[in-house]
Coordinates of C-alpha atoms in Angstrom, one line a residue:
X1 CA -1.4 -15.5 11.1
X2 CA -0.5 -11.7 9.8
X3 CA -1.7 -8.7 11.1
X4 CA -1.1 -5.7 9.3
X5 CA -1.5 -2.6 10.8
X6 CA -2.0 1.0 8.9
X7 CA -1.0 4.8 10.3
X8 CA -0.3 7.9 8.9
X9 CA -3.7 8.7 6.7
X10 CA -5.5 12.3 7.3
X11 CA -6.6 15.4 5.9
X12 CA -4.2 17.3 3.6
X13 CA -4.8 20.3 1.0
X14 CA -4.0 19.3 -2.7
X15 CA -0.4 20.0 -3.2
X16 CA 1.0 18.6 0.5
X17 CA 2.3 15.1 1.6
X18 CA 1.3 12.1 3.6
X19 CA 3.7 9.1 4.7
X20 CA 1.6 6.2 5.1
X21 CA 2.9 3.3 7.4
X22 CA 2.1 -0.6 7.4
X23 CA 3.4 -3.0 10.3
X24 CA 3.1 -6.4 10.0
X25 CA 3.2 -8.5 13.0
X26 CA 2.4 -12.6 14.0
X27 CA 3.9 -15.4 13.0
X28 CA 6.7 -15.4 10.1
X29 CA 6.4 -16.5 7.0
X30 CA 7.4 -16.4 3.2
X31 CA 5.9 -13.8 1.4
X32 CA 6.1 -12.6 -2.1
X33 CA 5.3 -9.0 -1.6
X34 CA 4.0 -6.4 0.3
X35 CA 1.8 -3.5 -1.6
X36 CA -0.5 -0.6 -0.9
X37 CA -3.9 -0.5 -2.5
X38 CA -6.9 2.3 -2.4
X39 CA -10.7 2.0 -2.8
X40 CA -12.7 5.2 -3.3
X41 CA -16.5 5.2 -3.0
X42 CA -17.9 3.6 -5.9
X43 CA -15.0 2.7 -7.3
X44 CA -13.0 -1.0 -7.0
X45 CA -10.1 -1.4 -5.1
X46 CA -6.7 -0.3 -7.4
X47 CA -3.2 -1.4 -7.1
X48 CA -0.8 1.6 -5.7
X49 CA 2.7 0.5 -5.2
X50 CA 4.5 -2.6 -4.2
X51 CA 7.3 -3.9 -3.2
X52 CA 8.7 -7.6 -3.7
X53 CA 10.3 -8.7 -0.6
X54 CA 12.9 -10.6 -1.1
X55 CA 14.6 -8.6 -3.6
X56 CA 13.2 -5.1 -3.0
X57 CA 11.8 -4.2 -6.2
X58 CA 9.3 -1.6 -6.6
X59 CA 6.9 -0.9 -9.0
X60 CA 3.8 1.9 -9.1
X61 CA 0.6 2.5 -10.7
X62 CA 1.2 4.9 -13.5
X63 CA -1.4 7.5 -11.7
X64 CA 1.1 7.8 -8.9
X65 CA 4.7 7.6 -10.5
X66 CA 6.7 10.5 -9.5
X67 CA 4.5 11.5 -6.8
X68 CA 4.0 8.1 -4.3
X69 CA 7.1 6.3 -3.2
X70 CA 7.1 3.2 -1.8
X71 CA 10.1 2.0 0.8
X72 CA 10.3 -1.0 3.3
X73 CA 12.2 -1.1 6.9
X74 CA 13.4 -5.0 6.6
X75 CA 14.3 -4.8 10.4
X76 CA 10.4 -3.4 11.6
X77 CA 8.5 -5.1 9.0
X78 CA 7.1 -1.8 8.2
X79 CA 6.5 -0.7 4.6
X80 CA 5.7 3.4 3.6
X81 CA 4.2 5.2 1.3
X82 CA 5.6 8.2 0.8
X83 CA 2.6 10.4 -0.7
X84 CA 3.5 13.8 -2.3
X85 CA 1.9 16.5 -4.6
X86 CA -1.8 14.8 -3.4
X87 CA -4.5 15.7 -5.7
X88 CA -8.2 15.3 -4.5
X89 CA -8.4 12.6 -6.9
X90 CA -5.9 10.2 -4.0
X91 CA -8.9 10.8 -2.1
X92 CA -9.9 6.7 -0.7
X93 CA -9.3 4.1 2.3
X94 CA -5.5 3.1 1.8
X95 CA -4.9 -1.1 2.4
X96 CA -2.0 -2.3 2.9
X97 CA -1.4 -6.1 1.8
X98 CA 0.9 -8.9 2.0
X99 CA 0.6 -12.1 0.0
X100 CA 2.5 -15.0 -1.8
X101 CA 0.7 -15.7 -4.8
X102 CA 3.6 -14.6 -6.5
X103 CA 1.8 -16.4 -9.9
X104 CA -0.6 -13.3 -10.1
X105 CA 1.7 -10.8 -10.0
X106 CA 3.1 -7.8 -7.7
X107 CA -0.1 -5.7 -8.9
X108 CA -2.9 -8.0 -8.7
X109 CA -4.9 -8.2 -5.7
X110 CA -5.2 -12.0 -6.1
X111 CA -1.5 -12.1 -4.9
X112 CA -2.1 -11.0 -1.4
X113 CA -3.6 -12.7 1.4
X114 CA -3.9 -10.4 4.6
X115 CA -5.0 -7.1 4.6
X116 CA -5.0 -4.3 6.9
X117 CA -7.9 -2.3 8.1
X118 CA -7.2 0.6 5.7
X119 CA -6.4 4.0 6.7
X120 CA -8.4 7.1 5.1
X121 CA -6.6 9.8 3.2
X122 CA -8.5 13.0 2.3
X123 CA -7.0 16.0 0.2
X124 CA -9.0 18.7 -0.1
X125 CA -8.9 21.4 -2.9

């Protein structure tokens, strides 16, 4: 079994930065990638970044290139996201995933099979 494990989420203003952390502990495994999603109220859970583990590949929503960056520590089993230029419109509960559906893809939410708790990221105007 998987735990993941979020830190790093707060308040911000609009304009500042956030480094997001996921750990992922328990039993090893093969995995297909390792992402970062966000749910705001009322609104479905949506893809943020990801990263594909074995080969390090990134890819990013389009409402987050060139602000979000997302990295991994292969040696801590950590992944970040790196969170700059927040808008008040980043505003949800962060998850952070791991999964190996690799079928459904590195963006799809059917791909992952743990989840962390979530860690809540505010930006204020």
């Amino acid at each position: 079994q998987v735990q993941l494990v979020e830190s790093g989420g707060g308040l911000v203003q609009a304009g500042g930065s956030l480094r997001l952390s996921c750990k992922a502990s328990g039993r090893s495994f093969s995995s297909y990638a390792m992402a970062w999603f966000r749910q705001a109220p009322g609104k479905e859970r949506e893809f943020v970044a990801g990263i594909a583990w074995s080969t390090g590949i990134t890819y990013s929503a389009d409402s987050v290139k060139g602000r979000f960056t997302i990295s991994r520590d292969n040696a801590k089993n950590t992944v970040y996201l790196q969170m700059n230029s927040l808008k008040p419109e980043d505003t949800a509960v962060y998850y952070c995933a791991v999964g190996g559906r690799a079928n459904y893809g590195l963006a799809s939410s059917r791909a992952y099979d743990y989840w962390g708790q979530g860690t809540q990221v505010n930006v204020s105007s």
